[in-house]
Amino acid sequence: MQKIEVISTLAESKDVIDFLQRRGVVEISEHEQVESMTYLDTAVNVSQIEKMRNTAIAAKRVLDVYAPEKGSLIDSFKPPRQLELKEFLEKEDESDGTLNTCYDILDFDKRITDSKAEIIRLETANEALSVWTELDVPLKAKPTKYTSLLIGAFPDLQSEASVKETLAKTAPDLEAFDVEIVYASDVQTCAAVLCLKSDERKMLDALRSFGFVKPAELTDLTAKEAKEKNIAKIERLNKKIEAYEKKLSSYGDMNSKIDFLIDYLEMKADKYEAFRRVSVTDNIFYLSGYVPEKYAEKTAKQLESKFEAAVNITEPGEDEDVPVLLKNNSFAAPVEGITEMYSLPGKHDIDPNAIMGFFYYVFFGMMFSDAGYGLLMVIATAIVLLKAKPTGEKRKTVLMYLYCGISTMFWGIMFGSFFGDAINIIRVNYLHLPEMRLYVWLNPQGDDLMTTMLYCFLFGIIHLFVGVAIKGYMEWKDGDKFGAIVDTLSIYMAVGGAAPICAGMIISIPPRITNIAKYIALAGVALIILTAGRASKGIFGKLGAGLYALYNTISGYLSDILSYSRLLALGLVTGIIG
């Protein structure tokens, strides 16, 4: 990476940023404020653009439900269509209209949501009204000159007699009243109680003493009339929903325009975010950033030829936080996304993707380890590569699964699994032929189970040793040659010497090899104790740090190596499922 600095007229600032966006090779970075210059505050602009973009994204999600784009799964891997500048500008002019359409789409979606919520409310109300349909007076019955009608429910099974008996006990002075049971079940009893208007309060208190509760919704209609009214309203709402859904379905041709709007607004937000890192005066602006070395000279010439700009290309300082651009071949590039999930290497680090990619493909194949599944993966990814011709990250993803499929086929052949034991099942049950040996190397589901597990541990040790070697290389590169040798050699001796001893617990190891391994392991342990604490002060500090490093080495590498047994476990599961 090289550092690029640009000074140009303020009038051309937007055009310069547009040009850099289209080129896509410059990352504009923040810089120390230049004397007599100020930063632009674009936070409000970015916020407004993000709101519009979120609106467009929400509208696209609605259309994915009601008017999805037609296309096959393979079409989703095809590279996006490139736009000519003229077509881009035309679509840019249409962006306001497209955004208004997005608001319309969201409005129709909201109406549908509100209507469905209202239907649920009405259906719930009808369920509550269904127990009152036998009552031929309104639930909100008005009192007469001398009487009041109290309507409500008890939380248990009641009868006319039981209600009257309870009232006689709780309010013996109440005599002029009548009770009618409208609905009764084990958990609810609906009743209408007629009493004198002067006794209404006393009657209500007495009824409440044993659970009487008025209905949640009171209406001037009878329950039957209210229920019929709600049903009619539900029918009208369903028709409205149908009309709204039909309207949304008619927006199917807006999918591509909304896709463009989303990308356009993202570009616009990035542009204003870039302006936040720009220093300006009344007449000029200044920006700095980083550009890959191979694009630096060409980018500088284009800027100076197209605009009234001065461009300076320099090497970044040692203390500068330079962005990382990964560059790998088609074998390693597919796993770059996995590296990015954790942490990108620094400018002085090595790119781990080539080494990691090899082990990733090998271990994936061991875990899947079925030639039939691997063949399906290879066929599917090959079809996508040939027909869709994906680019960018999509191509990397497809290639990753292609290599994983090849590895899966390889290990399936080594372990004799093709859709499980489908070959022998067909031979024995349908062709009436004897079973044949399917595996080329080992049979994990047979007599070679423990041997396969040991090989998993061996591959794990190799994997870890490669990591140790990389660490040693980095120490050597940084000038710590002694540390590179002792830190690497001590772990190789300690772990490598202990490996045959541990393996002897499972399989037979010649005593001569075990004795040699024992002395190698002891030498490695001694080397760790004597050298791991070399940075500490004092002999006891060095010894204590060395013992602590030994403990970390033993516990850490033991657990790490044992974890590679999962390669066998997952491989067995795949075969059993197959």
XYZ file of C-alpha atoms in Angstrom:
578
model
C 0.000 0.000 0.000
C 1.092 3.569 -0.697
C -0.183 6.803 0.782
C -1.982 9.201 -1.546
C -2.676 12.875 -0.853
C -4.889 15.019 -3.068
C -5.429 18.798 -3.118
C -8.014 20.228 -5.500
C -10.544 23.006 -5.856
C -13.584 22.837 -3.599
C -15.868 23.156 -6.637
C -14.537 19.817 -7.948
C -14.647 17.989 -4.628
C -17.778 15.961 -5.422
C -16.456 15.013 -8.859
C -13.143 13.878 -7.364
C -14.908 11.731 -4.735
C -17.184 10.300 -7.456
C -14.150 9.414 -9.550
C -12.411 7.699 -6.633
C -15.598 5.769 -5.864
C -15.847 4.530 -9.440
C -12.187 3.535 -9.441
C -12.646 1.690 -6.160
C -8.940 1.465 -5.354
C -8.476 4.301 -2.820
C -9.452 4.096 0.844
C -9.820 7.640 2.192
C -8.535 7.863 5.757
C -8.746 10.374 8.552
C -5.812 12.744 8.964
C -4.614 15.335 11.413
C -6.395 18.609 10.906
C -4.441 20.860 8.587
C -3.753 24.385 9.796
C -6.336 26.941 8.568
C -8.566 24.109 7.256
C -11.725 22.616 8.778
C -13.515 19.307 8.580
C -16.897 18.955 6.912
C -19.750 17.818 9.161
C -21.836 15.411 7.083
C -23.429 13.410 9.918
C -26.915 14.790 9.173
C -26.575 13.948 5.466
C -25.414 10.420 6.208
C -28.278 9.919 8.686
C -30.902 11.079 6.158
C -29.459 8.879 3.420
C -29.388 5.869 5.760
C -33.073 6.432 6.573
C -33.926 6.494 2.861
C -31.824 3.386 2.263
C -33.544 1.565 5.125
C -36.878 2.535 3.554
C -35.787 1.055 0.221
C -34.533 -2.121 1.922
C -37.827 -2.502 3.802
C -39.788 -2.012 0.558
C -37.634 -4.643 -1.169
C -38.408 -7.116 1.611
C -42.115 -6.475 1.120
C -41.812 -7.092 -2.623
C -39.875 -10.300 -1.949
C -43.101 -11.549 -0.340
C -45.746 -10.195 -2.711
C -43.835 -9.781 -6.013
C -40.574 -11.736 -5.846
C -38.127 -11.580 -8.715
C -38.356 -14.568 -10.995
C -35.205 -16.579 -11.434
C -33.519 -19.858 -10.575
C -31.046 -20.545 -7.807
C -28.238 -20.380 -10.349
C -29.331 -16.878 -11.349
C -28.599 -15.666 -7.822
C -24.910 -16.411 -8.420
C -24.704 -14.437 -11.648
C -22.595 -11.257 -11.481
C -24.499 -7.961 -11.334
C -25.089 -6.285 -14.661
C -22.621 -3.496 -15.369
C -24.188 -0.097 -16.100
C -22.878 2.396 -18.593
C -22.445 5.904 -17.208
C -25.371 7.190 -19.308
C -27.697 4.480 -17.972
C -26.470 5.132 -14.437
C -27.297 8.827 -14.718
C -30.759 8.013 -16.078
C -31.473 5.719 -13.148
C -30.093 8.350 -10.797
C -32.661 10.820 -12.131
C -35.407 8.252 -11.438
C -34.256 7.640 -7.853
C -36.680 10.163 -6.296
C -39.631 8.524 -8.038
C -38.434 5.089 -6.987
C -38.139 6.266 -3.383
C -41.725 7.585 -3.489
C -42.821 4.183 -4.765
C -41.019 2.605 -1.812
C -43.057 4.788 0.538
C -46.241 3.657 -1.280
C -45.214 0.004 -0.939
C -44.590 0.394 2.775
C -47.901 2.232 3.152
C -49.813 -0.647 1.534
C -47.901 -3.122 3.664
C -48.823 -1.141 6.786
C -52.476 -1.146 5.760
C -52.327 -4.914 5.347
C -50.683 -5.312 8.743
C -53.204 -3.010 10.422
C -56.123 -4.780 8.740
C -54.873 -8.197 9.834
C -54.442 -6.911 13.377
C -57.999 -5.537 13.312
C -59.295 -8.898 12.035
C -57.594 -10.659 14.946
C -59.184 -8.157 17.350
C -62.620 -8.694 15.845
C -62.277 -12.481 15.883
C -61.226 -12.311 19.526
C -64.238 -10.124 20.263
C -66.527 -12.599 18.500
C -65.174 -15.412 20.645
C -66.046 -13.383 23.715
C -69.506 -12.554 22.291
C -70.307 -16.162 21.374
C -71.296 -16.996 24.954
C -73.841 -14.162 24.987
C -75.685 -14.907 21.739
C -78.692 -16.358 23.595
C -79.214 -13.038 25.384
C -81.870 -11.049 23.512
C -81.064 -7.649 25.018
C -78.020 -5.412 24.392
C -74.933 -6.110 26.533
C -74.989 -2.432 27.435
C -78.625 -2.534 28.523
C -80.015 0.795 29.722
C -81.926 0.885 33.021
C -85.672 1.504 33.060
C -87.409 3.886 35.430
C -87.426 1.339 38.263
C -85.080 -1.542 37.264
C -81.464 -2.198 36.269
C -80.068 -5.170 34.328
C -76.635 -6.388 35.432
C -74.833 -8.570 32.872
C -71.627 -10.461 33.680
C -69.866 -13.781 34.208
C -68.848 -15.993 37.137
C -65.503 -17.868 36.993
C -67.061 -21.240 37.728
C -70.175 -23.316 37.111
C -73.289 -21.710 38.557
C -77.046 -22.253 38.251
C -79.941 -19.934 38.812
C -80.589 -21.582 42.153
C -76.955 -21.407 43.329
C -76.723 -17.711 42.446
C -79.932 -16.946 44.341
C -78.785 -18.981 47.346
C -75.438 -17.164 47.494
C -77.174 -13.779 47.180
C -79.517 -14.739 50.003
C -76.509 -15.381 52.237
C -74.409 -12.347 51.218
C -77.242 -9.803 50.915
C -80.333 -11.084 52.737
C -82.078 -7.712 52.504
C -82.256 -8.014 48.679
C -85.596 -9.512 47.731
C -86.858 -8.019 44.449
C -84.531 -9.532 41.815
C -84.387 -12.262 39.192
C -81.499 -14.284 37.658
C -81.244 -15.787 34.168
C -78.346 -18.078 33.142
C -77.354 -17.337 29.532
C -74.405 -19.739 29.240
C -72.786 -22.214 31.618
C -69.642 -24.377 31.588
C -67.156 -25.768 34.106
C -65.003 -22.622 33.876
C -67.535 -19.868 33.196
C -71.164 -18.966 33.764
C -72.765 -16.003 31.998
C -75.776 -14.510 33.739
C -78.203 -11.572 33.589
C -79.489 -10.261 36.921
C -82.531 -7.950 37.052
C -82.946 -5.877 40.197
C -84.506 -2.641 41.454
C -82.672 0.451 40.328
C -82.343 1.563 43.937
C -80.607 -1.749 44.799
C -78.146 -1.704 41.862
C -75.039 -0.795 43.863
C -75.794 -3.247 46.678
C -76.594 -6.012 44.164
C -73.370 -5.412 42.219
C -71.275 -5.576 45.403
C -72.953 -8.814 46.405
C -72.378 -10.401 42.981
C -68.733 -9.320 42.926
C -68.186 -11.027 46.275
C -68.321 -14.412 44.503
C -66.591 -13.509 41.237
C -69.087 -11.608 39.104
C -67.334 -9.595 36.332
C -68.903 -7.456 33.616
C -67.962 -8.159 29.968
C -64.842 -6.362 28.706
C -66.671 -4.923 25.711
C -70.180 -3.552 26.129
C -72.270 -2.636 23.125
C -75.673 -1.125 22.430
C -76.404 -4.142 20.205
C -77.308 -7.656 21.196
C -74.403 -10.107 21.195
C -75.789 -11.780 18.083
C -76.102 -8.460 16.237
C -72.623 -7.355 17.352
C -71.140 -10.640 16.198
C -72.802 -10.364 12.776
C -71.534 -6.774 12.492
C -67.985 -7.913 13.259
C -68.220 -10.727 10.702
C -69.307 -8.242 8.038
C -66.416 -5.964 8.970
C -63.976 -8.886 8.761
C -65.223 -9.639 5.244
C -64.684 -6.011 4.223
C -61.188 -6.040 5.710
C -60.321 -9.256 3.874
C -61.404 -7.654 0.605
C -59.237 -4.631 1.373
C -56.271 -6.896 2.142
C -56.829 -8.709 -1.143
C -56.879 -5.368 -2.998
C -53.701 -4.172 -1.215
C -51.911 -7.436 -1.979
C -52.963 -7.182 -5.616
C -51.608 -3.641 -5.704
C -48.298 -4.770 -4.207
C -48.078 -7.611 -6.729
C -48.315 -5.007 -9.503
C -45.002 -3.497 -8.338
C -43.017 -6.516 -9.554
C -41.280 -4.423 -12.216
C -39.865 -2.170 -9.487
C -37.505 -4.817 -8.089
C -34.525 -3.866 -10.239
C -35.111 -0.144 -9.693
C -35.236 -0.594 -5.933
C -32.067 -2.715 -6.066
C -30.361 0.145 -7.880
C -31.722 2.654 -5.368
C -30.324 0.655 -2.441
C -26.875 0.497 -4.040
C -27.035 4.129 -5.122
C -27.921 5.342 -1.629
C -25.146 3.213 -0.154
C -22.702 4.837 -2.556
C -24.083 8.238 -1.635
C -23.699 7.509 2.085
C -20.126 6.358 1.486
C -19.481 9.587 -0.404
C -20.695 11.778 2.445
C -18.795 9.581 4.889
C -15.694 10.260 2.790
C -16.402 14.003 2.933
C -16.272 13.714 6.709
C -12.584 12.844 6.345
C -11.856 15.795 4.051
C -10.362 19.132 5.129
C -11.564 22.267 3.351
C -11.151 26.022 3.089
C -13.339 28.428 1.146
C -11.616 27.414 -2.096
C -9.774 24.083 -1.810
C -10.059 20.692 -0.186
C -7.508 18.139 0.960
C -7.807 14.370 1.417
C -5.431 11.550 2.187
C -5.752 7.799 1.957
C -4.134 4.608 0.774
C -3.933 3.003 -2.649
C -2.416 -0.330 -3.751
C 1.014 0.209 -5.246
C 0.061 -1.203 -8.648
C -2.768 1.366 -9.007
C -0.993 4.359 -7.473
C 0.711 5.890 -10.511
C -2.252 5.401 -12.839
C -4.706 6.864 -10.307
C -2.484 9.912 -9.756
C -2.182 10.594 -13.501
C -5.935 10.280 -14.035
C -6.683 12.671 -11.167
C -4.251 15.271 -12.448
C -5.499 14.984 -16.037
C -9.225 15.098 -15.248
C -9.229 17.714 -12.481
C -7.321 20.707 -11.278
C -5.605 18.594 -8.675
C -2.181 18.029 -7.175
C -1.460 14.431 -6.155
C 1.354 13.199 -3.939
C 2.244 9.476 -3.626
C 4.498 8.449 -0.731
C 5.394 5.394 1.316
C 3.405 5.184 4.571
C 5.222 5.606 7.845
C 6.066 2.685 10.118
C 3.556 3.788 12.734
C 0.666 4.281 10.302
C -2.292 1.925 10.429
C -2.297 0.889 6.791
C -5.342 -0.991 5.411
C -4.795 -4.577 4.324
C -5.469 -5.815 0.796
C -5.317 -9.589 0.467
C -3.977 -11.005 -2.772
C -4.151 -14.763 -3.312
C -4.578 -17.276 -6.096
C -7.850 -19.052 -6.783
C -6.939 -21.829 -4.323
C -6.362 -19.608 -1.283
C -8.628 -16.641 -2.091
C -11.909 -18.514 -1.267
C -10.980 -18.720 2.434
C -10.151 -15.015 2.768
C -13.642 -14.385 4.122
C -12.948 -16.805 6.989
C -9.749 -14.904 7.842
C -11.632 -11.602 7.736
C -14.165 -12.980 10.251
C -11.385 -13.112 12.840
C -8.605 -10.630 12.078
C -6.741 -9.483 9.008
C -2.945 -9.791 9.116
C -0.944 -6.644 9.816
C 1.328 -5.019 7.263
C 4.350 -6.873 8.716
C 2.563 -10.228 9.034
C 2.350 -12.973 6.465
C -0.891 -13.772 4.674
C -2.078 -17.055 6.254
C -4.724 -17.893 3.667
C -2.659 -20.225 1.467
C -1.647 -22.405 4.430
C -5.024 -22.136 6.122
C -6.839 -22.927 2.881
C -4.979 -26.222 2.463
C -5.818 -27.424 5.972
C -9.382 -26.086 5.727
C -10.098 -28.147 2.613
C -8.369 -31.254 4.026
C -10.187 -31.150 7.364
C -13.551 -30.345 5.741
C -13.151 -33.436 3.558
C -12.237 -35.599 6.555
C -15.271 -34.407 8.488
C -17.653 -35.038 5.570
C -15.706 -38.016 4.180
C -18.330 -39.365 1.802
C -17.527 -39.629 -1.891
C -21.192 -39.445 -2.872
C -21.804 -36.193 -1.025
C -18.523 -34.836 -2.366
C -19.533 -35.731 -5.922
C -22.825 -33.852 -5.514
C -20.926 -30.796 -4.243
C -18.506 -30.907 -7.187
C -21.311 -31.284 -9.747
C -23.410 -28.482 -8.182
C -20.523 -26.017 -7.908
C -19.249 -26.862 -11.400
C -22.715 -26.140 -12.856
C -22.836 -22.794 -11.049
C -19.329 -21.842 -12.240
C -20.063 -22.786 -15.853
C -23.583 -21.386 -16.151
C -23.686 -18.408 -13.796
C -20.027 -17.383 -14.087
C -20.092 -15.648 -10.687
C -17.587 -12.958 -9.804
C -16.176 -11.437 -6.644
C -17.158 -12.936 -3.303
C -19.775 -15.222 -4.871
C -17.120 -16.845 -7.044
C -14.864 -17.297 -4.020
C -17.671 -18.986 -2.094
C -18.492 -21.373 -4.946
C -14.803 -22.222 -5.433
C -14.437 -22.916 -1.719
C -17.239 -25.481 -1.841
C -15.798 -26.946 -5.039
C -12.456 -27.604 -3.343
C -14.268 -28.879 -0.249
C -16.234 -31.247 -2.493
C -13.055 -32.569 -4.112
C -11.523 -33.151 -0.685
C -14.715 -34.860 0.490
C -14.589 -37.192 -2.511
C -10.928 -38.005 -1.817
C -11.493 -38.888 1.835
C -14.687 -40.754 0.979
C -12.644 -42.980 -1.318
C -9.929 -43.376 1.330
C -12.504 -44.373 3.981
C -14.841 -46.317 1.670
C -18.019 -44.256 1.998
C -20.269 -43.544 -0.998
C -23.664 -42.463 0.333
C -22.748 -44.593 3.325
C -22.575 -48.259 2.289
C -24.960 -47.853 -0.660
C -22.673 -49.783 -3.051
C -22.620 -52.958 -0.940
C -26.346 -52.627 -0.139
C -27.101 -52.629 -3.877
C -24.622 -55.466 -4.567
C -25.951 -57.748 -1.834
C -29.690 -56.991 -1.788
C -30.369 -56.334 -5.471
C -27.553 -57.838 -7.511
C -26.993 -60.781 -5.125
C -23.243 -60.304 -5.262
C -20.825 -60.592 -2.315
C -19.683 -57.523 -0.438
C -16.560 -55.814 -1.710
C -13.888 -53.785 0.030
C -14.814 -50.133 -0.486
C -12.046 -48.333 1.379
C -8.621 -47.704 -0.115
C -6.787 -46.824 3.101
C -8.737 -47.168 6.355
C -12.188 -48.331 7.450
C -13.227 -46.016 10.328
C -16.542 -47.827 10.748
C -14.798 -51.171 11.066
C -11.559 -52.472 12.508
C -9.598 -49.270 11.884
C -11.513 -47.001 14.240
C -8.692 -46.379 16.726
C -6.070 -46.209 13.985
C -8.108 -43.521 12.236
C -8.344 -41.565 15.482
C -4.569 -41.670 15.872
C -4.162 -40.355 12.339
C -6.566 -37.521 13.225
C -4.296 -36.665 16.152
C -1.274 -36.836 13.846
C -2.854 -34.451 11.350
C -3.695 -32.178 14.265
C -0.081 -32.183 15.446
C 1.096 -31.361 11.912
C -1.449 -28.533 11.735
C -0.292 -27.101 15.066
C 3.380 -27.501 14.164
C 2.844 -25.493 10.988
C 1.382 -22.717 13.142
C 4.410 -22.888 15.452
C 6.708 -22.696 12.425
C 4.930 -19.557 11.210
C 5.340 -17.976 14.639
C 9.047 -18.879 14.563
C 9.389 -17.345 11.111
C 7.800 -14.110 12.328
C 10.186 -13.977 15.298
C 13.149 -14.584 12.983
C 11.920 -11.872 10.641
C 11.601 -9.453 13.570
C 15.237 -10.098 14.536
C 14.697 -12.491 17.454
C 16.598 -15.404 15.917
C 17.357 -17.073 19.234
C 13.709 -16.942 20.251
C 12.633 -18.289 16.875
C 14.875 -21.334 17.309
C 14.252 -22.206 20.957
C 10.515 -21.440 20.982
C 9.929 -23.591 17.913
C 12.380 -26.390 18.688
C 11.268 -26.782 22.316
C 7.607 -27.310 21.342
C 8.547 -29.675 18.508
C 10.640 -31.770 20.912
C 8.186 -31.737 23.836
C 5.021 -32.414 21.851
C 6.645 -34.573 19.166
C 8.422 -36.678 21.795
C 5.271 -37.163 23.854
C 3.202 -38.214 20.819
C 4.646 -41.786 20.419
C 4.416 -42.331 24.178
C 0.718 -41.413 24.211
C 0.055 -43.414 21.043
C 1.543 -46.462 22.814
C -1.504 -46.479 25.083
C -3.664 -47.379 22.072
C -1.423 -49.258 19.647
C 1.830 -51.143 19.966
C 4.924 -48.913 19.637
C 8.416 -50.476 19.609
C 10.170 -49.872 22.975
C 13.220 -48.406 21.218
C 11.130 -45.654 19.630
C 9.384 -45.005 22.968
C 12.712 -44.623 24.791
C 14.087 -42.223 22.185
C 10.834 -40.211 22.237
C 11.010 -40.001 26.053
C 14.441 -38.380 26.013
C 13.421 -36.011 23.204
C 10.338 -34.954 25.194
C 12.396 -34.413 28.362
C 14.885 -32.330 26.420
C 12.019 -30.229 25.040
C 10.569 -29.758 28.546
C 13.968 -28.654 29.851
C 14.374 -26.241 26.949
C 10.959 -24.675 27.663
C 11.770 -24.242 31.372
C 15.185 -22.723 30.656
C 14.267 -20.388 27.803
C 10.561 -19.477 27.969
C 11.118 -17.059 30.862
C 14.146 -15.331 29.383
C 12.357 -11.959 29.361
C 11.803 -12.067 33.149
C 14.237 -10.584 35.655
C 16.171 -12.690 38.137
C 16.798 -16.401 38.164
C 13.621 -17.192 40.129
C 11.555 -15.024 37.802
C 12.964 -16.810 34.773
C 12.412 -20.225 36.371
C 8.855 -19.382 37.433
C 7.973 -18.047 33.984
C 9.510 -21.150 32.419
C 7.443 -23.494 34.602
C 4.293 -21.520 33.853
C 5.048 -21.735 30.098
C 5.527 -25.491 30.487
C 2.117 -25.804 32.162
C 0.484 -23.765 29.364
C 2.231 -25.863 26.717
C 1.152 -29.182 28.223
C -2.446 -28.190 28.957
C -2.903 -26.140 25.791
C -1.450 -28.582 23.283
C -3.029 -31.599 24.960
C -6.521 -30.109 24.693
C -5.868 -28.810 21.174
C -4.649 -32.185 19.911
C -7.533 -34.061 21.551
C -9.975 -31.692 19.835
C -8.940 -33.153 16.475
C -10.832 -36.324 17.410
C -13.861 -34.420 16.146
C -12.588 -35.074 12.629
C -13.230 -38.763 13.223
C -16.509 -38.179 15.069
C -18.018 -36.032 12.324
C -16.729 -38.385 9.641
C -18.404 -41.331 11.373
C -21.669 -39.426 11.738
C -21.689 -38.639 8.014
C -21.167 -42.289 7.112
C -23.821 -43.503 9.553
C -26.378 -40.975 8.312
C -25.522 -41.928 4.728
